[in-house]
Short mmCIF file of C-alpha atoms and ligand atoms in Angstrom, two decimals:
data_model
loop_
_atom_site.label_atom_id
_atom_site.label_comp_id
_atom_site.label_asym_id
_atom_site.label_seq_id
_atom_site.Cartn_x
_atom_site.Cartn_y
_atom_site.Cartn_z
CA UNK A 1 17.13 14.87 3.87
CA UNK A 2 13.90 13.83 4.84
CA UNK A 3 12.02 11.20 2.34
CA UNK A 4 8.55 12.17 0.90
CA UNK A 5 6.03 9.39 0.90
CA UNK A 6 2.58 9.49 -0.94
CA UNK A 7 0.02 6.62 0.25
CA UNK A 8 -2.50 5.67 -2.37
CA UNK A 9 -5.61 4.54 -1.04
CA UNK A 10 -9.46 3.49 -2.42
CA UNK A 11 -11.19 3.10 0.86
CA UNK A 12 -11.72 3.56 4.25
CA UNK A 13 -7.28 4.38 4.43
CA UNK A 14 -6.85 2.45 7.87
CA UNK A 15 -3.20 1.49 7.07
CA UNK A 16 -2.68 4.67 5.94
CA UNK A 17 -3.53 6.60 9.02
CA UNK A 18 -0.98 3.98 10.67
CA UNK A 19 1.48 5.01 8.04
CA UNK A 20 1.08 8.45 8.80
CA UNK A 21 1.01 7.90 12.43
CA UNK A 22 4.20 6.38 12.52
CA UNK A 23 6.07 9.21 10.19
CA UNK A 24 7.04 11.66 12.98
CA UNK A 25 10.19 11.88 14.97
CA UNK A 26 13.49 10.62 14.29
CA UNK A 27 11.40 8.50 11.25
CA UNK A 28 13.54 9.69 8.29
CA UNK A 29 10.17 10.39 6.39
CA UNK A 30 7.25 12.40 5.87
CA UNK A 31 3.42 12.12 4.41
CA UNK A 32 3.69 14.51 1.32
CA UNK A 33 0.30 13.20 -0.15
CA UNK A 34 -2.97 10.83 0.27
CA UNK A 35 -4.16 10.08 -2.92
CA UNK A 36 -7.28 7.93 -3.67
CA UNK A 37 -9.21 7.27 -6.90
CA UNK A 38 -12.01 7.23 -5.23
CA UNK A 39 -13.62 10.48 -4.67
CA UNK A 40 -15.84 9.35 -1.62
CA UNK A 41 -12.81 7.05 0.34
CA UNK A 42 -13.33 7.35 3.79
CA UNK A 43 -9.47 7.75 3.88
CA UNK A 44 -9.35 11.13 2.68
CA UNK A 45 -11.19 12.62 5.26
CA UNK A 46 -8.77 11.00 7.89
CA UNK A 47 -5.71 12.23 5.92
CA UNK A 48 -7.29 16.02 5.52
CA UNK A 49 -7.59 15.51 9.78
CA UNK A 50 -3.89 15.24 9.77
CA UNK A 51 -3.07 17.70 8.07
CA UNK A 52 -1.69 16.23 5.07
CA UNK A 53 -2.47 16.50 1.28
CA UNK A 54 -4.74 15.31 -0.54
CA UNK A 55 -5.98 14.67 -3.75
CA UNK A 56 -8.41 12.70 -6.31
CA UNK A 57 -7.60 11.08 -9.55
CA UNK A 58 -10.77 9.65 -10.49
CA UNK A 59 -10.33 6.67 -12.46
CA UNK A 60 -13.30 6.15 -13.87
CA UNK A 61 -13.31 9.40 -16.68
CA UNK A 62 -10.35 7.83 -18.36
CA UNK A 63 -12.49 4.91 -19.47
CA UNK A 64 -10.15 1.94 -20.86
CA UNK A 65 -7.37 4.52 -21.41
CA UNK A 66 -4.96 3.21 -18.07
CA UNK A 67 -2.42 5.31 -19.70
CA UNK A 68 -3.80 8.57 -19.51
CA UNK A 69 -5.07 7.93 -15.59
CA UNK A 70 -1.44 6.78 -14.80
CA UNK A 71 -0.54 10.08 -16.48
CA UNK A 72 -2.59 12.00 -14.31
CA UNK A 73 -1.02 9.93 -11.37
CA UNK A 74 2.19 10.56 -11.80
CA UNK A 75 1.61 14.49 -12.25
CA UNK A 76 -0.15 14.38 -8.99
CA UNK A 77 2.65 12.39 -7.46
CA UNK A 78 5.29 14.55 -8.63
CA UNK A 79 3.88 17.71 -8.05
CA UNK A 80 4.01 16.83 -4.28
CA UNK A 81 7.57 15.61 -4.65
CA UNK A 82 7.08 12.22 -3.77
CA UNK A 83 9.97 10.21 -3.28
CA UNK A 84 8.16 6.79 -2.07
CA UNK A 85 4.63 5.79 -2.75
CA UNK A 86 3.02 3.25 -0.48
CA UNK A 87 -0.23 1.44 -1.69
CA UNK A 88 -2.61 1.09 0.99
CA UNK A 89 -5.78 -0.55 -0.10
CA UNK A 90 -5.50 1.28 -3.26
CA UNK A 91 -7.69 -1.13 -5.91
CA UNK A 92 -6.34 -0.42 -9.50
CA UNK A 93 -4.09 -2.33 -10.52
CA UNK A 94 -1.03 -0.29 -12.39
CA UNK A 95 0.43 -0.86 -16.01
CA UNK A 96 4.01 -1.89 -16.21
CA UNK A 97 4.91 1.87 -17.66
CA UNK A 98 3.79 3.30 -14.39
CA UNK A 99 5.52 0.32 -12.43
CA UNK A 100 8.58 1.19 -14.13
CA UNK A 101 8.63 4.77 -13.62
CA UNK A 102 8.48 3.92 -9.57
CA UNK A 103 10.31 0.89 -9.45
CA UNK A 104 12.62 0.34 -6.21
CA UNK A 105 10.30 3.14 -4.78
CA UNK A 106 6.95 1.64 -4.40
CA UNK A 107 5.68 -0.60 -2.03
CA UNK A 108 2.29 -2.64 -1.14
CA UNK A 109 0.68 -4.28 1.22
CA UNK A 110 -1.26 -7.18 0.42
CA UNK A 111 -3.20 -9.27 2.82
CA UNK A 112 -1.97 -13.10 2.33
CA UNK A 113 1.19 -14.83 3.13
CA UNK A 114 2.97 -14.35 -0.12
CA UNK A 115 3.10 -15.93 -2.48
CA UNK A 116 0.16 -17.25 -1.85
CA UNK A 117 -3.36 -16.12 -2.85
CA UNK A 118 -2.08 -12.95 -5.13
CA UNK A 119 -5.18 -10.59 -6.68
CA UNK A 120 -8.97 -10.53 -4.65
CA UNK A 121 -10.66 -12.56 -2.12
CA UNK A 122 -7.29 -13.92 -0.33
CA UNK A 123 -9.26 -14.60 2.68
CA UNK A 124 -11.97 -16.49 1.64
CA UNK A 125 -9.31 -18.62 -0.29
CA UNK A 126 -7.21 -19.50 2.82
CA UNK A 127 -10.42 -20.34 4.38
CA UNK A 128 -11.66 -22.75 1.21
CA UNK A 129 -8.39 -23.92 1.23
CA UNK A 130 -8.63 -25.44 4.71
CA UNK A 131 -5.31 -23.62 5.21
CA UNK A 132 -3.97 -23.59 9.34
CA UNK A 133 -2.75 -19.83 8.83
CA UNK A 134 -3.08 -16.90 6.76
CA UNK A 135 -1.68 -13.17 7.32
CA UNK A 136 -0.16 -10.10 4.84
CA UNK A 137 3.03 -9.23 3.59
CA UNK A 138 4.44 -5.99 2.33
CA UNK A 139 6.50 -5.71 -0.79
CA UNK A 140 8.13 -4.01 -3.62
CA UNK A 141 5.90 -3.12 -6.74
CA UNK A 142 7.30 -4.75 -9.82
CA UNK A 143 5.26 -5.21 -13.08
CA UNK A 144 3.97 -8.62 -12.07
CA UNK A 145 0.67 -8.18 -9.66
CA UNK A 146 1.79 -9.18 -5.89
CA UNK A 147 5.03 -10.85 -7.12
CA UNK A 148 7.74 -8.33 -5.70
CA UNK A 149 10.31 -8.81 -3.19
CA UNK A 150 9.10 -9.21 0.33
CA UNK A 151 10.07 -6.89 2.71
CA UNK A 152 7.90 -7.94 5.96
CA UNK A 153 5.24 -10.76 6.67
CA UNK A 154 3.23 -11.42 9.42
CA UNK A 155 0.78 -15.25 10.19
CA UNK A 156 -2.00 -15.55 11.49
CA UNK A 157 -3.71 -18.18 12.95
CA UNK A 158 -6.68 -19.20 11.64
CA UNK A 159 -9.78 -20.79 13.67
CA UNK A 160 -12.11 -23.45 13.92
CA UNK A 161 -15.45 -21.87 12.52
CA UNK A 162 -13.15 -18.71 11.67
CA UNK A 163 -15.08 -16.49 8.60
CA UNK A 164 -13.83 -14.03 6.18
CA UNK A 165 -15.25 -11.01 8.32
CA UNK A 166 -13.43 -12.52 11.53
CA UNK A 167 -10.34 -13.31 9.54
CA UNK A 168 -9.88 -10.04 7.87
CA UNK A 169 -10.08 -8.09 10.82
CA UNK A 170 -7.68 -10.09 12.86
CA UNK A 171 -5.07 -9.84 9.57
CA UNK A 172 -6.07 -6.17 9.44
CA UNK A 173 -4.72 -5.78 13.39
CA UNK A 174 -1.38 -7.44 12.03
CA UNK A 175 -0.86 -4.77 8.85
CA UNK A 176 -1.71 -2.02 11.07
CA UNK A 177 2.15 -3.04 13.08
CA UNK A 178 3.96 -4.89 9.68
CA UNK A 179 3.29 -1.91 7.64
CA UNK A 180 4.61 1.07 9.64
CA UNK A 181 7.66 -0.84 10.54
CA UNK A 182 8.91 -2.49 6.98
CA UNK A 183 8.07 1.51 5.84
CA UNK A 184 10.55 2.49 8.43
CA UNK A 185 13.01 0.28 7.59
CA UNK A 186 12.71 0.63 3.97
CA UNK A 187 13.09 4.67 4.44
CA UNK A 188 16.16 3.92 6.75
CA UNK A 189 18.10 1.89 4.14
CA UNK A 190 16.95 4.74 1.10
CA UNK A 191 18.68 7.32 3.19
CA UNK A 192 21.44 5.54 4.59
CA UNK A 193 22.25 4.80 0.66
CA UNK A 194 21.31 8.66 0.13
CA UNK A 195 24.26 9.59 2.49
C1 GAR B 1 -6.19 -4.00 3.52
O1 GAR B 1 -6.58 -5.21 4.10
C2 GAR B 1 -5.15 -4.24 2.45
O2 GAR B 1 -4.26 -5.28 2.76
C3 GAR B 1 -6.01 -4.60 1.27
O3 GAR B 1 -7.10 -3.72 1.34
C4 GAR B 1 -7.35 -3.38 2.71
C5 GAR B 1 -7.38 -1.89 2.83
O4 GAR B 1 -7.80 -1.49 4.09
N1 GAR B 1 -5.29 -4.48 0.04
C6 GAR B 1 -5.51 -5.24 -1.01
O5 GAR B 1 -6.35 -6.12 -1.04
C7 GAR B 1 -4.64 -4.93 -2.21
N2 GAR B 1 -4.79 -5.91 -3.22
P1 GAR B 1 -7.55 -0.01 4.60
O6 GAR B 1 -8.11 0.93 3.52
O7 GAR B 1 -8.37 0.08 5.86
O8 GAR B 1 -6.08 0.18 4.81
#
């Protein structure tokens, strides 16, 4: 049975389209859903080119109340049947009750060498840091922000006279392949277990 992902995004949704991209073919899954909080993410347009789904939750209504958002989440989520949820650039961070509900089926990608440099401005921490390398990782949601297993990593060298800009955009080259393929894997093992 082909797996249903959902890829939650805030931005401009450039790992997503790779996720999408790769989800055709003998890949045992499919995009079911973009969904951003962010009414005006550049991402949404570039799913909607595609051909797939999407939809807004917009945050910001729900004030303080994390619960009710996550409520409206998870009816958007299940509506489209979503199996898997990937978290691509998508900037809220979620209460353990939503965690919870998608544990096992929810991964992110974050752009540091985990466990290093969890939360905001990774880059410009490997850089104060007078670190030799930096690079992302992708792993499994669990209640704990950017703590859950690791399911892919990939360095990256970093430069004399490298800056955050330069940095983030050679890491960014490096999601765009670590991504796709630890989804891919991930979706082979869920069905192989599904047989
Ligand atoms: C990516 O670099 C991703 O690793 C990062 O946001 C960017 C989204 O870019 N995610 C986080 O910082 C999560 N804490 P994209 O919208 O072009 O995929």
């Amino acid at each position: 049975m082909t797996l249903r992902v959902a890829i939650l995004i805030s931005g401009s949704g450039s790992n997503m389209v790779r996720l999408v991209e790769d989800m055709v073919g003998d890949h045992p899954a499919r995009p079911c859903l973009v969904l951003s909080n962010v009414a005006s993410a550049g991402g949404l347009g570039k799913a909607q080119a595609r051909g797939v789904p999407t939809a807004v939750v917009d945050h910001k209504p729900y004030g303080d109340d994390r619960a009710a958002f996550e409520e409206a989440l998870h009816s958007a989520l299940v509506a489209h049947g979503t199996q898997i949820i990937c978290l691509a650039g998508f900037m809220r961070v979620l209460t353990e009750g939503f965690v919870r509900r998608w544990e096992g089926k929810m991964l992110n990608i974050h752009p540091s060498l985990l466990p290093k440099y969890k939360g905001l401005n990774t880059h410009a921490r490997a850089l104060e840091a007078g670190d030799t390398q930096a690079g992302c990782s992708v792993h499994l949601v669990t209640p704990a922000l950017d703590d859950g297993p690791i399911l892919g990593q990939r360095a990256v060298p970093i430069q004399p006279g490298d800056t955050v800009d330069a940095l983030a955009a050679r890491v960014l080259v490096e999601e765009h392949q670590l991504y796709p393929a630890a989804l891919r894997d991930f979706c082979e093992s869920v069905s192989k277990h599904n047989e």
